[in-house]
Amino acid sequence: MRNYEDFEIVIEKATGSTSYAVNVRQACGGKCGDASSTFQLSEVAPMTAAAAADAGDAVRNITIKGGTDNYSLLTGRALKKDAAAVVGRQLSKALFKDQVLELWGQCQRYAPLRIRLDLSSAPELASLPWEYLSSTAGDNFVALDDKTTFVRYLRTAGAIDPIRVVPPLRVLVMASVPDEVRALDTGEEISRIRAALAGISADNIEVVVLRKASTRDLTDALQKARADEKPFHVFHFIGHGAFDKAANEGVLLFEDVASTQAVTIGHDELARILQPFRADLRLLILNACETARHSVSDVYSSVAAKAMQIAEIPAAIAMQFEISDKAAITFSQAFYEQLVQGEPIEYAVDVGRRRISQLEGAKDEWATPVLYLRADKGDLFEIRVPEPPKNLEGHYFTLKSLMQTCNLVVFLGLDVNISYRPYHMNWKPGTGLPSTEELAAYLVKEFNLPTSVGPLSALAQRLQVFQANLSDSLAFIFAKAKKPTKLHRVLGDLTKKITDQLPAVPKDNCHCSMLFVTTTYDRALEQAFIDAGITDFHTVCYGQGEDGKWLFTHGIHTGGSLEPSERIQLAPPNNPNVYPGLRNSAPVILKLPGEVGGERKYAISEDDFLAFVNQSLSELLPADMLGQIQSSRHLYLGYDLQNWTLRMLWTRLCENQPKTNRQSSYAVFESKESPAARFWDKKEVTIADARLDDYLAGIEKYIVEAIGQEAIDEG
C-alpha cells in the first residue's frame, strides 16, 4: 500500500491585487520546513496559442478577471502531448520558484509525495488544468510520475478518518442515457468494471447497477441498502454533464421518472440526495463531461465539488474535459483494480491515468480525471479482506477429518457476532446480534443501573432484586435479530455438505450427525441451516417446561422450517437417558441457555440454573448427545472471559471429556497472550492463533471448498 508524504500548496490572493501568494507549510510532516513565493495571474491564465490551436473547435471560453485584464481559459477537449507539455511547464514555473522550488527539491528524498493543491481562497484558478502540472526535472507530468501524485484539496473542519469496511465494498453504478443525448457505451463500461473485479470474491466487493437513472430510483436504492444493513460506499455515475452558465453551476442529465427523457439535475440537488448517506458513502465518481468544471467565483461550483461540500463526501473523481468511452472504460477498470486491493484513492487514480496514457487513440485524455479530497489523504477505506491463516493449514486438515466423521463439536459464544460486524454502526437492538460485552452494557443502561456489573450472571442477579422483566428485554433484542452473520452462513454451508455425505444408517449413535452447542439466545444458526438448503435438523433447548420446571426440549424441524413441527419435553416418559430421537444424520443444535421468540423461555441467572447444576446430566440430556460431547474434540468460537457460560460449560458439559480429547480441542484467539487465551491454555485446550474472520476464511478454503471438490470428483 502506498504511503505518501504531503507537499501542501495553498494559493491565496490579496484583495485588489493581481499577485498570488504560494505557501507551503509543514512539508513532509515538517521534515523540510516551510516556504513561500508569489506569481502573477499573467503567468498562468493565458493558455498558449499552441494550446488553443491544438484544441480547435472544442475551445470554450471562460473569462477570468484579473485587475484590469481579462483572460480566456481553454476548456473542452484534452490537450495533445506538445500542448500539454507547454501548459505543464507554465504551471510549474508559476508554482515552483524561489523558496518553494528549493523546498520541493529537498522533499524529493521523501518520495512518494502527495501534492495537495488548496485553491479555496483563489476559486478563479480552479478551472485551470492543474493536472498538467509538471515537475521541474525533465518536464515529467506530476500526475504520471510514479514518485508523485496530485490532488485538489478542499479543506474542511476536523479530521476525516478512514472507515473500516467489512467486505464487501459496495459500489452503486447508475448509467444515464436519455433520448436527447449521444448514446454512451455504458454497457461496455459496466462490463469492464465487473471484469476488473471478476477475480475478487463477491464477499469482498459487490457492484449493483440501477436499471433506471432517475432521482427516485437513486434515492430508493440508497434507502433500501441502508435498511438492509448493506450501505453503498461508492456512487459511480456514467452519463452526461454540462455547465449551466446562467445558473453558474454544473449539472447532470438524469432520466425522467416516467420516461427516458432528460432531466437536468443541479449539483446541489444531487448533493441533497446523497447527504443522508454520508456516513457510508465515501467516494463519488462522475464519469460525465464537465463534472469538474467550476465557475470563476466559487471553487465548489462543479458538480463533484458541490456534492462534496453539501453531502460531506470525503472524495470525488470528476472529468474536466470530454472523455471518450474507451478512456472512461480503461480508467474505471484500472481504478477499481487498485481500490479493492486497499490502495489509497490517489494511487488508484494515478494508475488509471497511466493506463489511459498508454491507450492507443485516447492517450491524450489522461489528465481528464480530476481527484478532489476533503480528507487529508486518500486512505478512505480500511479494507481488510480476511485471509486464511497460513500457520493453520495442518489444523484445518485435521478439522476436516473430524467434522466429516462428526467427531468435532462446535461451541458458539456470543462474541461470534463480532466477526464480520458491519463497520457502519455501533450495536443497538435491531441492528444485528450483540457480543457479550454489548449485551451487558445495553441491559445496564436499559434498567438504569449505576455501573456495569460484569458478567451476565451477576447482572441477572442484580435485575432479579429489582424484579426487572429481563425476559422481555432479551426477547426484544434477539427475536428481531434473525439474520445470520457470515460465520453462521459458512457453518450452514459446511453442515449441508457434510450432512449430504453422511450414511443413512449411522455406524455410531454418538457420532451420527454434526452437533453445535450455542450459548446465545438467537436462532441465527437455524436460519443459516435453512438458507443452506438443510431441510431437517434438531434443536435441543434448555428452558422452562409446561409445569414450570427447568428441562430440555427437543424441537424437530422438518421441511426447512424455523419453527419445529414437534416439541418433545425430555422428561419422563421421554427419559433422556435412553431417548433415541436424535439417532439420524440430521444436524443438532444444543441451545444453552435456551432461545427467545415464540413460547420459548430461557435461563440466564444463576438461580434459574440451580435445577441444571443439581441434576445429573443424564437426567437432562439424551445419552447420545452427552456421549458425543464427551467423546469428541471441541472447537470453541467467540468466547471471552466475560461470557459467563464458560463456567457452566466446563463444570458441567465438558467435565468428563477425556484429557486426550481435551488436549486435541481448539479455541480460536488472535493473541496467545490475551487473558482469555491463557484461560484455555490452563484448560489444556490448544489455541488456534488467528482472528476469527481469518479463521473463518480458512474454514471456507480448506474445508468447505475441499469437501465440495471431493463430491465433484466422486460424482
XYZ file of C-alpha atoms in Angstrom:
715
model
C 0.000 0.000 0.000
C 1.297 3.447 -0.966
C 2.116 5.897 1.845
C 2.681 9.475 0.714
C 4.389 12.443 2.318
C 2.404 15.666 1.903
C 3.578 18.710 -0.016
C 0.607 21.030 0.510
C 0.426 24.160 -1.611
C -2.017 26.885 -0.552
C -2.646 29.691 -3.056
C -4.177 32.941 -1.815
C -4.790 36.326 -3.382
C -4.711 39.671 -1.667
C -7.799 41.838 -2.199
C -7.427 44.077 -5.261
C -4.116 42.505 -6.238
C -3.112 40.523 -9.295
C -0.447 38.681 -7.302
C -0.967 35.302 -5.709
C 0.878 34.061 -2.654
C 2.086 30.448 -2.689
C 2.606 28.957 0.761
C 3.911 25.514 1.683
C 3.585 24.570 5.357
C 4.959 21.539 7.221
C 6.227 19.879 4.068
C 6.764 16.138 4.522
C 5.455 16.294 8.064
C 7.790 19.142 8.995
C 10.930 17.348 7.837
C 11.618 20.037 5.213
C 10.303 23.229 6.832
C 8.147 25.920 5.190
C 8.394 28.053 2.054
C 6.579 30.787 0.157
C 6.668 32.629 -3.163
C 4.408 34.678 -5.433
C 3.249 34.680 -9.026
C 1.166 36.929 -11.262
C -2.088 35.927 -12.918
C -0.482 36.639 -16.273
C 1.932 33.753 -15.631
C -0.785 31.086 -15.616
C -4.009 32.380 -17.128
C -3.286 32.728 -20.880
C -3.184 29.294 -22.377
C -0.664 29.465 -25.202
C -1.530 29.920 -28.837
C -0.237 26.431 -29.462
C -2.688 25.018 -26.932
C -5.626 26.913 -28.384
C -4.769 25.859 -31.915
C -4.452 22.257 -30.796
C -7.965 22.218 -29.327
C -9.595 23.659 -32.442
C -13.388 23.734 -32.400
C -13.526 22.317 -28.883
C -12.467 25.642 -27.350
C -14.986 27.180 -24.981
C -14.010 30.433 -23.323
C -14.273 31.272 -19.646
C -13.333 34.774 -18.567
C -11.024 35.217 -15.606
C -10.962 38.761 -14.309
C -7.580 39.841 -13.040
C -7.264 43.501 -12.204
C -7.624 45.432 -15.442
C -7.023 42.444 -17.726
C -9.336 39.608 -18.787
C -8.006 36.235 -19.813
C -9.609 33.401 -21.758
C -9.253 29.883 -20.417
C -9.146 26.861 -22.661
C -11.610 24.105 -21.758
C -13.326 21.405 -23.717
C -11.032 18.743 -25.134
C -7.903 17.330 -23.528
C -4.644 18.703 -24.904
C -2.318 16.762 -27.097
C 1.172 15.912 -25.918
C 3.093 19.010 -27.037
C 0.447 21.499 -25.921
C 0.054 19.669 -22.600
C 3.806 19.947 -22.027
C 3.707 23.709 -22.670
C 0.849 24.195 -20.213
C 2.536 21.932 -17.655
C 5.749 23.932 -17.767
C 3.800 27.184 -17.465
C 2.010 25.997 -14.326
C 5.208 24.548 -12.893
C 7.166 27.786 -13.354
C 4.450 29.702 -11.500
C 4.356 27.362 -8.513
C 7.915 26.059 -8.209
C 10.047 29.149 -7.782
C 12.257 30.737 -5.136
C 11.812 29.120 -1.704
C 9.122 26.729 -2.945
C 11.424 25.368 -5.645
C 14.186 24.818 -3.096
C 11.810 23.111 -0.681
C 10.452 20.922 -3.475
C 13.968 19.737 -4.227
C 14.617 18.905 -0.562
C 11.416 16.864 -0.336
C 12.285 14.648 -3.291
C 14.223 12.327 -0.971
C 10.985 11.595 0.918
C 9.126 10.419 -2.189
C 6.486 9.308 -2.918
C 4.997 12.771 -2.494
C 1.404 13.945 -2.488
C 0.889 17.466 -3.847
C -2.242 18.847 -2.243
C -3.323 21.997 -4.058
C -5.663 24.162 -1.975
C -7.460 26.797 -4.075
C -10.227 27.582 -1.580
C -9.050 31.201 -1.358
C -8.460 31.535 -5.116
C -11.520 29.949 -6.782
C -10.869 31.752 -10.063
C -7.873 29.465 -10.551
C -9.827 26.249 -10.006
C -10.716 25.962 -13.697
C -7.082 25.802 -14.741
C -5.996 22.298 -15.801
C -3.602 21.775 -12.877
C -3.395 18.067 -13.689
C -0.885 19.061 -16.408
C 1.481 20.371 -13.736
C 4.993 19.107 -14.415
C 7.878 18.630 -12.061
C 10.985 20.692 -12.685
C 13.010 17.680 -13.792
C 12.680 16.656 -17.428
C 9.172 18.017 -17.961
C 7.658 14.992 -16.222
C 3.968 15.359 -15.507
C 3.397 15.086 -11.756
C 0.199 13.074 -12.242
C 2.022 10.460 -14.356
C 5.151 10.208 -12.236
C 5.267 7.119 -10.020
C 7.033 9.161 -7.309
C 4.355 11.850 -7.045
C 0.610 12.230 -7.020
C -1.632 15.267 -7.382
C -4.954 16.038 -5.685
C -7.168 19.083 -5.411
C -7.647 19.666 -1.698
C -10.864 21.183 -0.381
C -10.124 21.975 3.231
C -12.696 21.001 5.850
C -13.008 21.388 9.603
C -11.934 18.336 11.558
C -10.220 15.150 10.512
C -11.856 12.623 8.193
C -10.723 9.182 9.247
C -10.949 6.067 7.091
C -13.898 3.806 7.722
C -13.268 0.173 8.480
C -15.039 -1.629 5.681
C -16.119 -5.131 6.453
C -16.236 -6.640 2.972
C -17.872 -6.403 0.596
C -17.055 -2.913 -0.604
C -20.320 -1.929 -2.317
C -20.450 0.165 -5.490
C -23.703 1.643 -6.830
C -23.488 2.262 -10.585
C -26.043 4.459 -12.349
C -25.881 4.780 -16.148
C -27.987 7.612 -17.577
C -28.530 7.850 -21.341
C -31.631 10.000 -22.015
C -33.113 10.007 -25.519
C -31.925 13.531 -26.380
C -28.184 12.966 -25.934
C -25.460 10.944 -27.607
C -25.533 7.326 -26.598
C -22.653 6.151 -24.443
C -21.232 2.673 -24.296
C -22.453 2.305 -20.736
C -22.913 -1.418 -21.053
C -19.281 -1.892 -22.007
C -18.063 0.288 -19.155
C -20.161 -1.604 -16.643
C -18.866 -4.863 -18.091
C -15.298 -3.621 -17.698
C -15.960 -2.625 -14.090
C -17.268 -6.108 -13.420
C -14.328 -7.620 -15.310
C -11.908 -5.647 -13.158
C -13.493 -7.218 -10.118
C -14.053 -10.688 -11.546
C -11.052 -12.167 -9.791
C -12.213 -10.886 -6.420
C -14.694 -12.781 -4.291
C -18.239 -11.419 -4.151
C -17.734 -11.394 -0.390
C -15.117 -8.640 -0.874
C -16.728 -6.315 -3.437
C -20.199 -6.014 -4.907
C -21.387 -3.910 -7.857
C -25.074 -3.011 -8.052
C -26.375 -1.410 -11.272
C -29.542 0.688 -11.259
C -31.921 -0.223 -14.058
C -33.210 3.331 -14.371
C -31.369 6.604 -13.842
C -33.934 8.773 -12.081
C -33.605 10.624 -8.801
C -36.327 8.441 -7.306
C -34.532 5.234 -8.255
C -31.279 6.555 -6.817
C -32.907 7.559 -3.537
C -34.799 4.270 -3.245
C -31.621 2.242 -3.848
C -29.686 4.142 -1.187
C -32.508 3.869 1.343
C -33.040 0.154 0.727
C -29.320 -0.559 1.070
C -29.214 1.188 4.421
C -32.343 -0.588 5.643
C -30.814 -3.923 4.630
C -27.623 -3.050 6.544
C -25.719 -3.165 3.234
C -24.877 0.518 2.581
C -23.072 1.709 -0.520
C -19.531 3.051 -0.237
C -19.102 4.347 -3.803
C -21.571 6.053 -6.151
C -20.451 5.791 -9.788
C -22.414 7.873 -12.315
C -21.992 7.191 -16.033
C -23.646 9.707 -18.316
C -23.558 13.309 -19.485
C -22.747 16.526 -17.667
C -22.679 20.192 -18.574
C -22.074 23.601 -17.067
C -25.039 25.954 -16.836
C -23.581 29.458 -17.256
C -26.854 31.152 -16.383
C -27.175 29.286 -13.086
C -23.388 29.293 -12.631
C -23.402 25.603 -11.728
C -22.644 22.176 -13.045
C -25.497 19.832 -13.965
C -26.019 16.155 -14.743
C -28.557 14.664 -17.135
C -30.727 12.099 -15.363
C -33.726 10.289 -16.784
C -37.291 11.284 -16.027
C -39.094 9.028 -13.560
C -41.855 8.137 -16.026
C -39.887 8.174 -19.304
C -36.408 8.171 -20.816
C -36.443 11.920 -21.427
C -33.608 14.004 -19.996
C -33.965 15.765 -16.654
C -31.385 18.340 -15.572
C -30.144 17.776 -12.033
C -28.185 20.574 -10.409
C -25.198 19.797 -8.255
C -26.973 20.948 -5.104
C -29.924 18.613 -5.795
C -27.618 15.633 -6.245
C -25.796 16.555 -3.059
C -29.034 16.659 -1.072
C -29.934 13.172 -2.317
C -26.570 11.813 -1.192
C -26.204 13.733 2.084
C -28.300 11.428 4.341
C -25.962 8.558 3.435
C -22.677 10.350 4.089
C -21.654 8.061 6.964
C -21.111 5.235 4.483
C -20.792 6.912 1.073
C -17.159 7.946 0.848
C -16.466 8.296 -2.852
C -18.337 9.925 -5.725
C -17.265 9.085 -9.282
C -18.846 11.198 -12.008
C -17.923 9.758 -15.380
C -19.501 12.586 -17.316
C -18.026 15.505 -19.225
C -17.558 18.814 -17.414
C -18.371 17.483 -13.956
C -15.119 19.060 -12.730
C -15.764 22.452 -14.343
C -16.032 25.416 -11.957
C -17.296 28.944 -12.106
C -14.663 31.619 -11.571
C -16.180 32.744 -8.277
C -16.871 29.516 -6.437
C -14.442 26.635 -6.086
C -17.430 24.486 -5.090
C -19.493 25.207 -8.212
C -18.629 21.988 -10.055
C -20.971 19.030 -9.644
C -18.299 16.992 -7.899
C -17.091 19.707 -5.532
C -20.592 20.857 -4.591
C -21.657 17.322 -3.787
C -18.644 17.022 -1.509
C -19.441 20.291 0.236
C -23.132 19.660 0.915
C -23.179 15.885 1.225
C -19.894 15.849 3.188
C -18.425 13.143 0.977
C -14.653 12.887 1.513
C -13.596 12.268 -2.098
C -14.800 12.723 -5.645
C -13.490 11.940 -9.101
C -14.842 14.012 -11.971
C -13.988 14.887 -15.590
C -12.676 18.326 -16.576
C -12.751 17.611 -20.344
C -14.781 15.495 -22.687
C -13.903 11.861 -22.178
C -14.233 9.065 -24.704
C -15.851 5.736 -23.932
C -12.512 3.995 -24.430
C -10.721 6.219 -21.908
C -13.577 6.063 -19.389
C -13.724 2.278 -19.519
C -9.964 1.893 -19.198
C -9.813 4.294 -16.263
C -12.643 2.582 -14.360
C -11.140 -0.862 -14.751
C -7.670 0.221 -13.594
C -9.053 2.316 -10.734
C -11.162 -0.432 -9.174
C -8.390 -2.985 -9.509
C -6.298 -0.857 -7.161
C -9.093 0.273 -4.858
C -10.172 -3.222 -3.863
C -6.563 -4.087 -3.049
C -6.665 -1.456 -0.329
C -4.613 1.175 -2.180
C -5.356 4.862 -1.430
C -7.646 6.741 -3.806
C -4.903 8.944 -5.243
C -2.765 5.962 -6.197
C -5.712 4.223 -7.847
C -6.409 7.403 -9.862
C -2.759 7.633 -10.909
C -2.772 4.053 -12.157
C -5.929 4.841 -14.133
C -4.283 7.924 -15.656
C -1.187 5.957 -16.643
C -3.325 3.282 -18.291
C -5.081 5.968 -20.366
C -1.717 7.477 -21.336
C -0.800 4.135 -22.901
C -4.129 3.759 -24.699
C -3.932 3.994 -28.460
C -6.426 6.527 -29.784
C -7.153 8.093 -26.389
C -3.748 8.533 -24.743
C -4.098 12.329 -24.608
C -7.068 12.049 -22.222
C -5.009 11.029 -19.192
C -5.429 14.441 -17.486
C -9.214 14.394 -17.829
C -9.962 12.716 -14.442
C -9.747 15.174 -11.539
C -9.439 13.995 -7.935
C -10.880 16.104 -5.132
C -10.179 15.336 -1.482
C -11.734 16.782 1.640
C -9.835 14.242 3.714
C -6.146 14.838 4.398
C -5.256 11.717 2.438
C -6.889 9.144 0.230
C -6.964 6.252 2.691
C -10.750 6.469 2.826
C -11.339 2.770 3.270
C -9.673 0.448 5.680
C -10.398 -2.592 3.584
C -9.286 -5.777 5.179
C -10.027 -8.906 3.194
C -9.846 -11.906 5.547
C -7.143 -14.384 4.583
C -6.805 -18.000 5.701
C -4.035 -18.263 8.319
C -1.024 -19.906 6.693
C 0.140 -21.280 10.032
C -3.019 -23.398 10.414
C -3.150 -25.427 7.182
C -2.406 -28.671 9.057
C -5.004 -27.747 11.658
C -7.711 -27.427 9.003
C -6.776 -30.808 7.533
C -7.341 -32.383 10.966
C -10.531 -30.394 11.477
C -11.956 -31.542 8.150
C -11.439 -35.197 9.035
C -13.051 -34.765 12.457
C -16.057 -32.919 11.038
C -16.716 -35.469 8.312
C -16.907 -38.204 10.964
C -18.933 -35.991 13.349
C -16.167 -36.228 15.941
C -15.954 -32.447 16.435
C -18.464 -30.428 18.482
C -18.534 -26.704 17.669
C -19.291 -24.309 20.560
C -20.552 -20.809 19.678
C -20.352 -17.950 22.185
C -21.943 -14.531 21.861
C -18.747 -12.986 20.535
C -19.102 -14.809 17.215
C -21.411 -11.899 16.437
C -18.433 -9.515 16.286
C -16.901 -11.364 13.354
C -17.640 -9.539 10.083
C -19.512 -6.897 12.079
C -20.592 -4.064 9.757
C -18.370 -1.049 10.412
C -21.142 1.478 9.963
C -22.916 1.152 13.270
C -22.463 0.765 16.957
C -24.605 -2.144 18.011
C -28.123 -1.464 19.225
C -31.314 -3.563 19.171
C -32.486 -4.123 15.635
C -29.018 -3.841 14.075
C -27.823 -7.404 14.348
C -26.650 -9.615 17.173
C -24.671 -8.344 20.204
C -21.486 -9.582 21.782
C -21.357 -10.467 25.483
C -19.980 -7.042 26.396
C -22.514 -5.192 24.239
C -25.431 -7.149 25.683
C -24.340 -6.483 29.273
C -23.759 -2.777 28.583
C -27.161 -2.420 26.936
C -29.008 -4.097 29.830
C -27.199 -1.934 32.393
C -28.349 1.171 30.530
C -31.839 -0.197 29.833
C -32.511 -0.807 33.523
C -30.705 2.330 34.678
C -28.142 0.536 36.802
C -25.407 2.804 38.152
C -22.423 0.824 36.851
C -21.593 -2.259 34.883
C -21.801 -5.376 36.990
C -19.601 -7.614 34.868
C -20.758 -10.973 33.574
C -24.353 -11.536 32.572
C -24.912 -13.896 35.512
C -24.141 -11.158 38.046
C -26.212 -8.689 36.044
C -29.161 -11.083 36.031
C -28.957 -11.464 39.807
C -28.992 -7.689 40.237
C -32.004 -7.369 37.967
C -33.851 -10.089 39.859
C -33.527 -7.966 43.003
C -35.193 -5.104 41.122
C -37.783 -7.537 39.740
C -36.956 -6.347 36.243
C -38.561 -8.092 33.283
C -35.362 -9.393 31.732
C -37.273 -11.843 29.554
C -38.976 -9.087 27.574
C -35.723 -7.162 27.106
C -33.850 -10.143 25.721
C -36.772 -11.118 23.518
C -36.811 -7.574 22.111
C -33.134 -7.907 21.195
C -32.875 -11.453 19.886
C -36.313 -12.135 18.405
C -35.749 -9.323 15.885
C -32.159 -10.264 15.053
C -32.794 -13.328 12.918
C -30.367 -12.593 10.118
C -27.373 -14.948 10.169
C -23.885 -13.484 10.244
C -21.173 -14.525 7.797
C -19.950 -17.049 10.365
C -23.384 -18.645 10.644
C -23.706 -18.823 6.848
C -20.341 -20.550 6.455
C -21.237 -23.080 9.138
C -24.582 -23.632 7.403
C -22.895 -24.356 4.053
C -20.357 -26.629 5.748
C -23.064 -28.558 7.585
C -25.042 -29.037 4.379
C -22.042 -30.513 2.544
C -21.121 -32.850 5.392
C -24.697 -33.951 6.090
C -25.235 -34.830 2.426
C -22.310 -37.262 2.639
C -23.271 -38.984 5.891
C -24.568 -42.579 5.723
C -28.293 -43.145 6.008
C -27.747 -45.705 8.767
C -25.365 -44.364 11.421
C -22.426 -46.509 12.405
C -22.238 -44.901 15.845
C -25.192 -43.405 17.709
C -22.862 -40.909 19.430
C -21.377 -39.629 16.141
C -24.141 -39.889 13.570
C -24.626 -36.150 12.946
C -22.955 -32.768 13.377
C -23.500 -31.154 16.771
C -23.326 -27.443 17.634
C -23.586 -26.018 21.160
C -24.664 -22.364 21.241
C -24.595 -20.236 24.366
C -26.511 -17.449 22.660
C -30.221 -16.627 22.588
C -30.691 -16.257 18.860
C -31.830 -18.534 16.075
C -29.240 -17.390 13.554
C -27.688 -20.820 13.058
C -31.093 -22.390 12.452
C -31.818 -19.776 9.789
C -28.396 -20.404 8.246
C -29.265 -24.123 8.018
C -32.471 -23.283 6.183
C -30.701 -20.832 3.850
C -28.138 -23.535 3.026
C -30.902 -25.957 1.992
C -30.908 -28.179 5.090
C -34.497 -29.358 5.335
C -34.305 -31.434 8.518
C -32.478 -30.597 11.736
C -32.934 -30.757 15.518
C -32.762 -28.229 18.330
C -32.413 -29.169 21.997
C -33.158 -26.156 24.210
C -32.890 -25.625 27.953
C -35.828 -23.703 29.350
C -38.922 -23.695 31.473
C -41.322 -26.531 30.767
C -45.117 -26.634 30.889
C -45.112 -27.395 34.602
C -42.674 -24.600 35.413
C -39.721 -26.905 35.845
C -36.468 -26.363 34.000
C -35.619 -29.044 31.466
C -34.522 -29.664 27.889
C -36.959 -29.802 24.988
C -36.347 -31.481 21.652
C -37.548 -29.462 18.658
C -37.941 -31.414 15.402
C -37.569 -29.144 12.368
C -38.748 -30.551 9.039
C -39.301 -29.103 5.584
C -36.853 -26.258 6.134
C -38.955 -24.573 8.821
C -37.559 -22.304 11.516
C -40.358 -23.356 13.837
C -40.272 -27.011 14.950
C -43.047 -29.266 13.753
C -42.969 -31.025 17.130
C -41.642 -30.243 20.611
C -40.861 -33.098 22.970
C -40.062 -32.447 26.628
C -37.094 -34.530 27.716
C -38.615 -35.790 30.932
C -40.464 -38.993 31.811
C -41.911 -40.739 29.921
C -39.262 -39.423 27.451
C -36.386 -40.413 29.701
C -33.295 -38.519 28.441
C -31.005 -41.381 29.409
C -32.474 -43.649 26.747
C -34.102 -41.112 24.404
C -33.464 -42.215 20.775
C -34.907 -39.213 18.931
C -31.557 -37.856 17.674
C -30.263 -41.028 16.067
C -30.125 -39.870 12.454
C -27.874 -37.754 10.254
C -29.834 -34.501 10.711
C -27.628 -31.865 12.406
C -28.317 -30.911 16.017
C -28.134 -27.560 17.816
C -27.930 -27.717 21.616
C -29.011 -24.308 22.898
C -27.695 -23.081 26.237
C -29.165 -21.189 27.907
C -32.107 -21.546 25.521
C -33.671 -19.198 22.997
C -36.170 -16.367 22.784
C -39.114 -15.941 20.480
C -42.442 -17.715 20.378
C -43.248 -19.573 23.586
C -39.646 -20.494 24.355
C -38.218 -19.383 27.663
C -34.620 -19.427 28.690
C -32.314 -19.192 31.677
C -29.770 -16.513 32.382
C -29.469 -16.027 36.141
C -27.661 -18.456 38.398
C -30.933 -19.103 40.241
C -32.500 -20.344 37.026
C -29.668 -22.795 36.580
C -29.988 -24.395 40.004
C -32.043 -27.185 38.516
C -29.415 -27.689 35.883
C -26.438 -27.922 38.230
C -28.228 -30.044 40.837
C -29.322 -32.791 38.485
C -27.291 -35.457 36.812
C -26.647 -34.616 33.202
C -28.034 -37.997 32.255
C -31.367 -36.835 33.679
C -31.335 -33.746 31.474
C -29.652 -34.561 28.161
C -30.092 -37.517 25.815
C -27.331 -40.020 26.436
C -26.336 -39.999 22.754
C -25.784 -36.225 22.807
C -23.916 -36.296 26.101
C -21.754 -39.120 24.775
C -20.956 -37.143 21.629
C -19.879 -34.098 23.648
C -17.651 -36.105 25.951
C -16.091 -38.388 23.327
C -15.431 -35.746 20.652
C -12.915 -32.978 20.148
C -14.208 -29.423 20.663
C -13.897 -26.165 18.729
C -14.649 -23.006 20.752
C -15.532 -19.864 18.779
C -16.447 -16.472 20.221
C -15.722 -16.896 23.928
C -14.072 -14.386 26.214
C -13.845 -14.239 29.994
C -16.988 -12.112 30.262
C -19.019 -14.947 28.771
C -20.386 -16.420 31.971
C -21.477 -19.637 30.256
C -17.831 -20.727 30.153
C -18.065 -21.836 33.790
C -21.219 -23.789 33.086
C -19.621 -25.495 30.101
C -16.514 -26.502 31.969
C -18.134 -27.586 35.236
C -20.962 -29.498 33.616
C -20.895 -30.377 29.915
C -17.169 -30.799 29.426
C -16.107 -32.163 32.798
C -15.893 -35.764 31.641
C -14.156 -35.130 28.323
C -11.042 -37.357 28.271
C -7.752 -35.494 28.629
C -6.501 -36.666 25.239
C -9.601 -35.261 23.528
C -9.386 -32.039 25.519
C -5.747 -31.526 24.524
C -6.754 -32.034 20.892
C -9.567 -29.492 21.133
C -9.208 -25.908 19.924
C -10.123 -22.363 20.933
C -9.701 -19.552 18.396
C -7.980 -16.375 19.609
C -5.945 -13.750 17.810
C -3.349 -13.464 20.547
C -1.952 -16.273 22.639
C -1.033 -13.652 25.239
C -4.596 -12.488 25.943
C -6.190 -13.375 29.325
C -8.847 -15.420 27.542
C -6.204 -17.381 25.680
C -4.392 -18.103 28.951
C -7.677 -19.440 30.341
C -7.841 -22.004 27.550
C -4.199 -22.823 27.986
C -4.798 -23.735 31.618
C -7.622 -25.983 30.473
C -5.075 -27.694 28.179
C -7.055 -26.687 25.102
C -4.927 -25.834 22.040
C -5.050 -22.204 20.862
C -5.698 -21.648 17.141
C -3.862 -18.334 16.822
C -5.919 -16.264 14.354
C -8.504 -13.527 14.016
C -11.960 -15.019 13.897
C -12.693 -13.696 10.391
C -9.379 -15.041 9.086
C -10.069 -18.367 10.758
C -13.450 -18.460 9.066
C -11.827 -17.760 5.686
C -9.649 -20.813 6.349
C -12.720 -22.962 7.018
C -14.149 -21.832 3.680
C -10.976 -22.532 1.740
C -9.605 -25.664 3.354
C -12.788 -27.412 4.453
C -15.946 -26.200 2.658
C -14.304 -25.937 -0.780
C -12.325 -29.152 -0.273
C -15.428 -31.157 0.647
C -17.274 -29.700 -2.326
C -14.429 -30.686 -4.655
C -14.402 -34.218 -3.224
C -18.109 -34.525 -4.017
C -17.459 -33.401 -7.598
C -14.581 -35.849 -8.014
C -16.635 -38.735 -6.667
C -19.536 -37.794 -8.933
